[in-house]
């Protein structure tokens, strides 16, 4: 086998000064707006009042915003800088294996404290809830990545975090549960006799 001695650039990183200060909202650039979400009970388009029990108003307003760019709060930008900009890699060997002229790149988000890209949304969600006076967030998680990301974000803003994890993953991935708990999350196996639905199973 011939060994390729070519030296290439594999990793691309931005300077922190090049990080975006706004989120891009694709809605204004679509040819037509997506249909509105429907209320599960009435099958009518949901309004802000339907979403208020679930989301802080700032996130509801972002959901319906027609602005192309939405400013990232300074506190969120500061937290992002703990691990972002995350590196971009070029997959030279995959390109060669596929015998393609295409350039293939992938973003590595495992550098975040929770180990996934999910902190990119858990941090602002926890931030906006904290700003509006919410003191506890409750969520579900499958393998545990989302639960870990939200537990991490809640810890940053002094929020309690209760997590319901799919039973099979809860049993098979004890270290993921320990990570959620290390960030202050209270983790329950689901289904559970702690809920009416769980007790019926």
PDB file of C-alpha atoms in Angstrom:
ATOM      1  CA  UNK A   1       0.000   0.000   0.000  1.00  0.00           C
ATOM      2  CA  UNK A   2       1.326   3.419  -0.960  1.00  0.00           C
ATOM      3  CA  UNK A   3       1.421   5.878   1.904  1.00  0.00           C
ATOM      4  CA  UNK A   4       0.184   9.384   1.170  1.00  0.00           C
ATOM      5  CA  UNK A   5       2.721  11.879   2.518  1.00  0.00           C
ATOM      6  CA  UNK A   6       0.659  14.968   1.678  1.00  0.00           C
ATOM      7  CA  UNK A   7       0.267  17.413   4.560  1.00  0.00           C
ATOM      8  CA  UNK A   8      -3.194  18.986   4.546  1.00  0.00           C
ATOM      9  CA  UNK A   9      -5.240  21.281   6.720  1.00  0.00           C
ATOM     10  CA  UNK A  10      -7.755  19.180   8.635  1.00  0.00           C
ATOM     11  CA  UNK A  11      -9.110  21.533  11.288  1.00  0.00           C
ATOM     12  CA  UNK A  12     -10.584  25.008  10.843  1.00  0.00           C
ATOM     13  CA  UNK A  13     -11.321  27.246  13.802  1.00  0.00           C
ATOM     14  CA  UNK A  14     -12.685  30.739  14.119  1.00  0.00           C
ATOM     15  CA  UNK A  15     -11.442  33.358  16.520  1.00  0.00           C
ATOM     16  CA  UNK A  16     -13.920  34.282  19.276  1.00  0.00           C
ATOM     17  CA  UNK A  17     -14.197  37.734  17.706  1.00  0.00           C
ATOM     18  CA  UNK A  18     -15.739  36.070  14.625  1.00  0.00           C
ATOM     19  CA  UNK A  19     -18.552  34.387  16.547  1.00  0.00           C
ATOM     20  CA  UNK A  20     -22.067  35.403  15.527  1.00  0.00           C
ATOM     21  CA  UNK A  21     -23.947  37.762  17.816  1.00  0.00           C
ATOM     22  CA  UNK A  22     -27.351  36.878  16.353  1.00  0.00           C
ATOM     23  CA  UNK A  23     -29.269  33.725  15.455  1.00  0.00           C
ATOM     24  CA  UNK A  24     -30.401  33.369  11.862  1.00  0.00           C
ATOM     25  CA  UNK A  25     -34.159  32.904  11.418  1.00  0.00           C
ATOM     26  CA  UNK A  26     -34.905  31.110   8.136  1.00  0.00           C
ATOM     27  CA  UNK A  27     -38.627  32.023   8.060  1.00  0.00           C
ATOM     28  CA  UNK A  28     -38.238  35.378   6.211  1.00  0.00           C
ATOM     29  CA  UNK A  29     -36.244  33.625   3.479  1.00  0.00           C
ATOM     30  CA  UNK A  30     -38.722  30.828   2.772  1.00  0.00           C
ATOM     31  CA  UNK A  31     -40.860  31.125  -0.382  1.00  0.00           C
ATOM     32  CA  UNK A  32     -43.960  30.865   1.820  1.00  0.00           C
ATOM     33  CA  UNK A  33     -44.364  30.691   5.594  1.00  0.00           C
ATOM     34  CA  UNK A  34     -44.759  27.255   7.182  1.00  0.00           C
ATOM     35  CA  UNK A  35     -48.246  26.361   8.402  1.00  0.00           C
ATOM     36  CA  UNK A  36     -48.869  27.356  12.028  1.00  0.00           C
ATOM     37  CA  UNK A  37     -48.717  24.663  14.704  1.00  0.00           C
ATOM     38  CA  UNK A  38     -52.156  23.365  15.641  1.00  0.00           C
ATOM     39  CA  UNK A  39     -53.587  23.029  19.133  1.00  0.00           C
ATOM     40  CA  UNK A  40     -53.881  19.286  19.911  1.00  0.00           C
ATOM     41  CA  UNK A  41     -57.335  19.757  21.452  1.00  0.00           C
ATOM     42  CA  UNK A  42     -59.010  22.223  19.098  1.00  0.00           C
ATOM     43  CA  UNK A  43     -56.950  21.614  15.932  1.00  0.00           C
ATOM     44  CA  UNK A  44     -56.920  25.401  15.499  1.00  0.00           C
ATOM     45  CA  UNK A  45     -53.711  27.427  15.114  1.00  0.00           C
ATOM     46  CA  UNK A  46     -52.102  28.004  18.501  1.00  0.00           C
ATOM     47  CA  UNK A  47     -51.726  31.516  19.850  1.00  0.00           C
ATOM     48  CA  UNK A  48     -49.284  32.907  22.404  1.00  0.00           C
ATOM     49  CA  UNK A  49     -51.759  32.205  25.217  1.00  0.00           C
ATOM     50  CA  UNK A  50     -51.673  28.487  24.336  1.00  0.00           C
ATOM     51  CA  UNK A  51     -47.889  28.385  24.539  1.00  0.00           C
ATOM     52  CA  UNK A  52     -47.443  30.472  27.702  1.00  0.00           C
ATOM     53  CA  UNK A  53     -47.786  27.494  30.099  1.00  0.00           C
ATOM     54  CA  UNK A  54     -44.861  25.846  28.300  1.00  0.00           C
ATOM     55  CA  UNK A  55     -42.498  28.576  27.123  1.00  0.00           C
ATOM     56  CA  UNK A  56     -41.265  31.988  28.275  1.00  0.00           C
ATOM     57  CA  UNK A  57     -42.690  34.875  26.247  1.00  0.00           C
ATOM     58  CA  UNK A  58     -39.307  35.744  24.721  1.00  0.00           C
ATOM     59  CA  UNK A  59     -39.127  32.301  23.109  1.00  0.00           C
ATOM     60  CA  UNK A  60     -42.741  32.485  21.939  1.00  0.00           C
ATOM     61  CA  UNK A  61     -41.973  35.815  20.259  1.00  0.00           C
ATOM     62  CA  UNK A  62     -38.913  34.299  18.594  1.00  0.00           C
ATOM     63  CA  UNK A  63     -41.044  31.406  17.343  1.00  0.00           C
ATOM     64  CA  UNK A  64     -43.324  33.795  15.444  1.00  0.00           C
ATOM     65  CA  UNK A  65     -40.703  36.418  14.589  1.00  0.00           C
ATOM     66  CA  UNK A  66     -40.342  37.631  11.010  1.00  0.00           C
ATOM     67  CA  UNK A  67     -36.924  39.131  11.778  1.00  0.00           C
ATOM     68  CA  UNK A  68     -34.077  37.536   9.846  1.00  0.00           C
ATOM     69  CA  UNK A  69     -31.694  37.901  12.786  1.00  0.00           C
ATOM     70  CA  UNK A  70     -32.422  37.593  16.501  1.00  0.00           C
ATOM     71  CA  UNK A  71     -29.846  39.030  18.882  1.00  0.00           C
ATOM     72  CA  UNK A  72     -28.112  36.527  21.162  1.00  0.00           C
ATOM     73  CA  UNK A  73     -28.184  37.868  24.747  1.00  0.00           C
ATOM     74  CA  UNK A  74     -24.783  38.823  26.125  1.00  0.00           C
ATOM     75  CA  UNK A  75     -25.003  36.304  28.979  1.00  0.00           C
ATOM     76  CA  UNK A  76     -25.632  33.506  26.470  1.00  0.00           C
ATOM     77  CA  UNK A  77     -22.790  34.669  24.210  1.00  0.00           C
ATOM     78  CA  UNK A  78     -20.451  34.658  27.195  1.00  0.00           C
ATOM     79  CA  UNK A  79     -21.394  31.075  28.098  1.00  0.00           C
ATOM     80  CA  UNK A  80     -21.046  29.925  24.483  1.00  0.00           C
ATOM     81  CA  UNK A  81     -17.455  31.183  24.527  1.00  0.00           C
ATOM     82  CA  UNK A  82     -16.562  28.468  27.049  1.00  0.00           C
ATOM     83  CA  UNK A  83     -16.485  25.980  24.145  1.00  0.00           C
ATOM     84  CA  UNK A  84     -17.314  27.863  20.958  1.00  0.00           C
ATOM     85  CA  UNK A  85     -16.321  28.391  18.246  1.00  0.00           C
ATOM     86  CA  UNK A  86     -16.348  24.615  17.855  1.00  0.00           C
ATOM     87  CA  UNK A  87     -13.922  23.234  15.272  1.00  0.00           C
ATOM     88  CA  UNK A  88     -14.793  22.414  11.685  1.00  0.00           C
ATOM     89  CA  UNK A  89     -12.985  19.414  10.209  1.00  0.00           C
ATOM     90  CA  UNK A  90     -12.409  18.387   6.626  1.00  0.00           C
ATOM     91  CA  UNK A  91     -12.931  14.667   5.992  1.00  0.00           C
ATOM     92  CA  UNK A  92     -10.077  14.091   3.527  1.00  0.00           C
ATOM     93  CA  UNK A  93     -10.061  10.307   3.976  1.00  0.00           C
ATOM     94  CA  UNK A  94     -13.815  10.050   3.471  1.00  0.00           C
ATOM     95  CA  UNK A  95     -13.512  12.119   0.298  1.00  0.00           C
ATOM     96  CA  UNK A  96     -10.834   9.714  -0.921  1.00  0.00           C
ATOM     97  CA  UNK A  97     -12.829   6.619   0.042  1.00  0.00           C
ATOM     98  CA  UNK A  98     -15.826   7.964  -1.859  1.00  0.00           C
ATOM     99  CA  UNK A  99     -13.623   8.990  -4.787  1.00  0.00           C
ATOM    100  CA  UNK A 100     -15.465  12.294  -4.927  1.00  0.00           C
ATOM    101  CA  UNK A 101     -14.319  15.747  -6.005  1.00  0.00           C
ATOM    102  CA  UNK A 102     -16.635  17.165  -3.332  1.00  0.00           C
ATOM    103  CA  UNK A 103     -15.148  18.681  -0.214  1.00  0.00           C
ATOM    104  CA  UNK A 104     -16.727  17.156   2.890  1.00  0.00           C
ATOM    105  CA  UNK A 105     -16.659  19.007   6.203  1.00  0.00           C
ATOM    106  CA  UNK A 106     -18.154  18.224   9.585  1.00  0.00           C
ATOM    107  CA  UNK A 107     -18.596  20.270  12.729  1.00  0.00           C
ATOM    108  CA  UNK A 108     -17.482  18.733  16.025  1.00  0.00           C
ATOM    109  CA  UNK A 109     -19.821  19.767  18.848  1.00  0.00           C
ATOM    110  CA  UNK A 110     -18.497  17.304  21.434  1.00  0.00           C
ATOM    111  CA  UNK A 111     -16.338  20.070  22.903  1.00  0.00           C
ATOM    112  CA  UNK A 112     -19.276  21.467  24.902  1.00  0.00           C
ATOM    113  CA  UNK A 113     -19.446  20.636  28.630  1.00  0.00           C
ATOM    114  CA  UNK A 114     -22.440  18.367  27.975  1.00  0.00           C
ATOM    115  CA  UNK A 115     -20.674  16.668  25.068  1.00  0.00           C
ATOM    116  CA  UNK A 116     -23.160  17.505  22.309  1.00  0.00           C
ATOM    117  CA  UNK A 117     -24.627  20.297  20.188  1.00  0.00           C
ATOM    118  CA  UNK A 118     -27.688  20.412  22.454  1.00  0.00           C
ATOM    119  CA  UNK A 119     -26.181  23.049  24.749  1.00  0.00           C
ATOM    120  CA  UNK A 120     -26.577  25.463  21.821  1.00  0.00           C
ATOM    121  CA  UNK A 121     -30.311  25.547  22.600  1.00  0.00           C
ATOM    122  CA  UNK A 122     -30.444  24.455  26.253  1.00  0.00           C
ATOM    123  CA  UNK A 123     -28.444  27.491  27.395  1.00  0.00           C
ATOM    124  CA  UNK A 124     -30.749  30.120  25.829  1.00  0.00           C
ATOM    125  CA  UNK A 125     -33.844  28.188  26.911  1.00  0.00           C
ATOM    126  CA  UNK A 126     -32.660  28.164  30.525  1.00  0.00           C
ATOM    127  CA  UNK A 127     -31.604  31.820  30.239  1.00  0.00           C
ATOM    128  CA  UNK A 128     -34.983  33.060  28.998  1.00  0.00           C
ATOM    129  CA  UNK A 129     -36.833  31.037  31.630  1.00  0.00           C
ATOM    130  CA  UNK A 130     -34.604  32.421  34.386  1.00  0.00           C
ATOM    131  CA  UNK A 131     -35.093  36.002  33.142  1.00  0.00           C
ATOM    132  CA  UNK A 132     -38.878  35.526  33.353  1.00  0.00           C
ATOM    133  CA  UNK A 133     -38.699  34.199  36.914  1.00  0.00           C
ATOM    134  CA  UNK A 134     -39.155  30.480  36.272  1.00  0.00           C
ATOM    135  CA  UNK A 135     -37.318  28.466  38.928  1.00  0.00           C
ATOM    136  CA  UNK A 136     -37.630  24.876  37.671  1.00  0.00           C
ATOM    137  CA  UNK A 137     -37.576  23.165  34.279  1.00  0.00           C
ATOM    138  CA  UNK A 138     -38.860  19.651  33.638  1.00  0.00           C
ATOM    139  CA  UNK A 139     -37.974  17.639  30.561  1.00  0.00           C
ATOM    140  CA  UNK A 140     -37.720  14.220  28.995  1.00  0.00           C
ATOM    141  CA  UNK A 141     -34.618  12.629  27.544  1.00  0.00           C
ATOM    142  CA  UNK A 142     -33.906   9.501  25.584  1.00  0.00           C
ATOM    143  CA  UNK A 143     -30.252   8.519  25.666  1.00  0.00           C
ATOM    144  CA  UNK A 144     -29.568  11.430  28.013  1.00  0.00           C
ATOM    145  CA  UNK A 145     -27.866  14.032  25.832  1.00  0.00           C
ATOM    146  CA  UNK A 146     -30.737  16.514  26.047  1.00  0.00           C
ATOM    147  CA  UNK A 147     -31.171  15.894  29.769  1.00  0.00           C
ATOM    148  CA  UNK A 148     -27.455  16.495  30.302  1.00  0.00           C
ATOM    149  CA  UNK A 149     -27.517  19.690  28.243  1.00  0.00           C
ATOM    150  CA  UNK A 150     -30.522  21.074  30.114  1.00  0.00           C
ATOM    151  CA  UNK A 151     -29.145  20.095  33.539  1.00  0.00           C
ATOM    152  CA  UNK A 152     -25.916  21.921  32.646  1.00  0.00           C
ATOM    153  CA  UNK A 153     -27.807  25.016  31.489  1.00  0.00           C
ATOM    154  CA  UNK A 154     -30.089  25.057  34.530  1.00  0.00           C
ATOM    155  CA  UNK A 155     -27.058  24.901  36.820  1.00  0.00           C
ATOM    156  CA  UNK A 156     -25.646  28.009  35.132  1.00  0.00           C
ATOM    157  CA  UNK A 157     -28.778  30.031  35.906  1.00  0.00           C
ATOM    158  CA  UNK A 158     -29.659  28.589  39.321  1.00  0.00           C
ATOM    159  CA  UNK A 159     -32.691  26.629  38.101  1.00  0.00           C
ATOM    160  CA  UNK A 160     -33.873  23.262  39.338  1.00  0.00           C
ATOM    161  CA  UNK A 161     -33.979  20.592  36.647  1.00  0.00           C
ATOM    162  CA  UNK A 162     -36.170  17.479  36.734  1.00  0.00           C
ATOM    163  CA  UNK A 163     -35.514  14.902  34.023  1.00  0.00           C
ATOM    164  CA  UNK A 164     -37.555  11.880  32.970  1.00  0.00           C
ATOM    165  CA  UNK A 165     -35.359   9.410  31.102  1.00  0.00           C
ATOM    166  CA  UNK A 166     -36.526   6.528  28.911  1.00  0.00           C
ATOM    167  CA  UNK A 167     -36.257   3.405  31.061  1.00  0.00           C
ATOM    168  CA  UNK A 168     -34.083   1.382  28.671  1.00  0.00           C
ATOM    169  CA  UNK A 169     -31.496   4.185  28.475  1.00  0.00           C
ATOM    170  CA  UNK A 170     -31.725   4.880  32.212  1.00  0.00           C
ATOM    171  CA  UNK A 171     -30.755   1.247  32.824  1.00  0.00           C
ATOM    172  CA  UNK A 172     -28.187   0.925  30.027  1.00  0.00           C
ATOM    173  CA  UNK A 173     -26.408   4.277  30.496  1.00  0.00           C
ATOM    174  CA  UNK A 174     -25.816   4.843  34.210  1.00  0.00           C
ATOM    175  CA  UNK A 175     -22.914   7.206  33.548  1.00  0.00           C
ATOM    176  CA  UNK A 176     -25.125   9.522  31.536  1.00  0.00           C
ATOM    177  CA  UNK A 177     -27.519   9.640  34.495  1.00  0.00           C
ATOM    178  CA  UNK A 178     -24.587  10.383  36.808  1.00  0.00           C
ATOM    179  CA  UNK A 179     -23.548  13.245  34.537  1.00  0.00           C
ATOM    180  CA  UNK A 180     -27.045  14.752  34.664  1.00  0.00           C
ATOM    181  CA  UNK A 181     -27.002  14.423  38.443  1.00  0.00           C
ATOM    182  CA  UNK A 182     -23.515  15.955  38.616  1.00  0.00           C
ATOM    183  CA  UNK A 183     -24.983  19.059  36.952  1.00  0.00           C
ATOM    184  CA  UNK A 184     -27.749  19.097  39.582  1.00  0.00           C
ATOM    185  CA  UNK A 185     -30.489  17.318  37.642  1.00  0.00           C
ATOM    186  CA  UNK A 186     -33.011  15.101  39.409  1.00  0.00           C
ATOM    187  CA  UNK A 187     -33.369  12.067  37.130  1.00  0.00           C
ATOM    188  CA  UNK A 188     -36.296   9.617  37.113  1.00  0.00           C
ATOM    189  CA  UNK A 189     -36.686   6.387  35.190  1.00  0.00           C
ATOM    190  CA  UNK A 190     -39.687   6.541  32.871  1.00  0.00           C
ATOM    191  CA  UNK A 191     -42.292   5.182  32.997  1.00  0.00           C
ATOM    192  CA  UNK A 192     -42.451   5.683  36.739  1.00  0.00           C
ATOM    193  CA  UNK A 193     -44.924   5.173  39.542  1.00  0.00           C
ATOM    194  CA  UNK A 194     -44.358   8.870  40.308  1.00  0.00           C
ATOM    195  CA  UNK A 195     -46.812   9.795  37.537  1.00  0.00           C
ATOM    196  CA  UNK A 196     -50.424   8.815  36.905  1.00  0.00           C
ATOM    197  CA  UNK A 197     -49.557   7.617  33.400  1.00  0.00           C
ATOM    198  CA  UNK A 198     -46.693   5.516  34.721  1.00  0.00           C
ATOM    199  CA  UNK A 199     -48.860   3.922  37.401  1.00  0.00           C
ATOM    200  CA  UNK A 200     -51.337   2.781  34.737  1.00  0.00           C
ATOM    201  CA  UNK A 201     -48.688   0.698  32.956  1.00  0.00           C
TER     202      UNK A 201
END
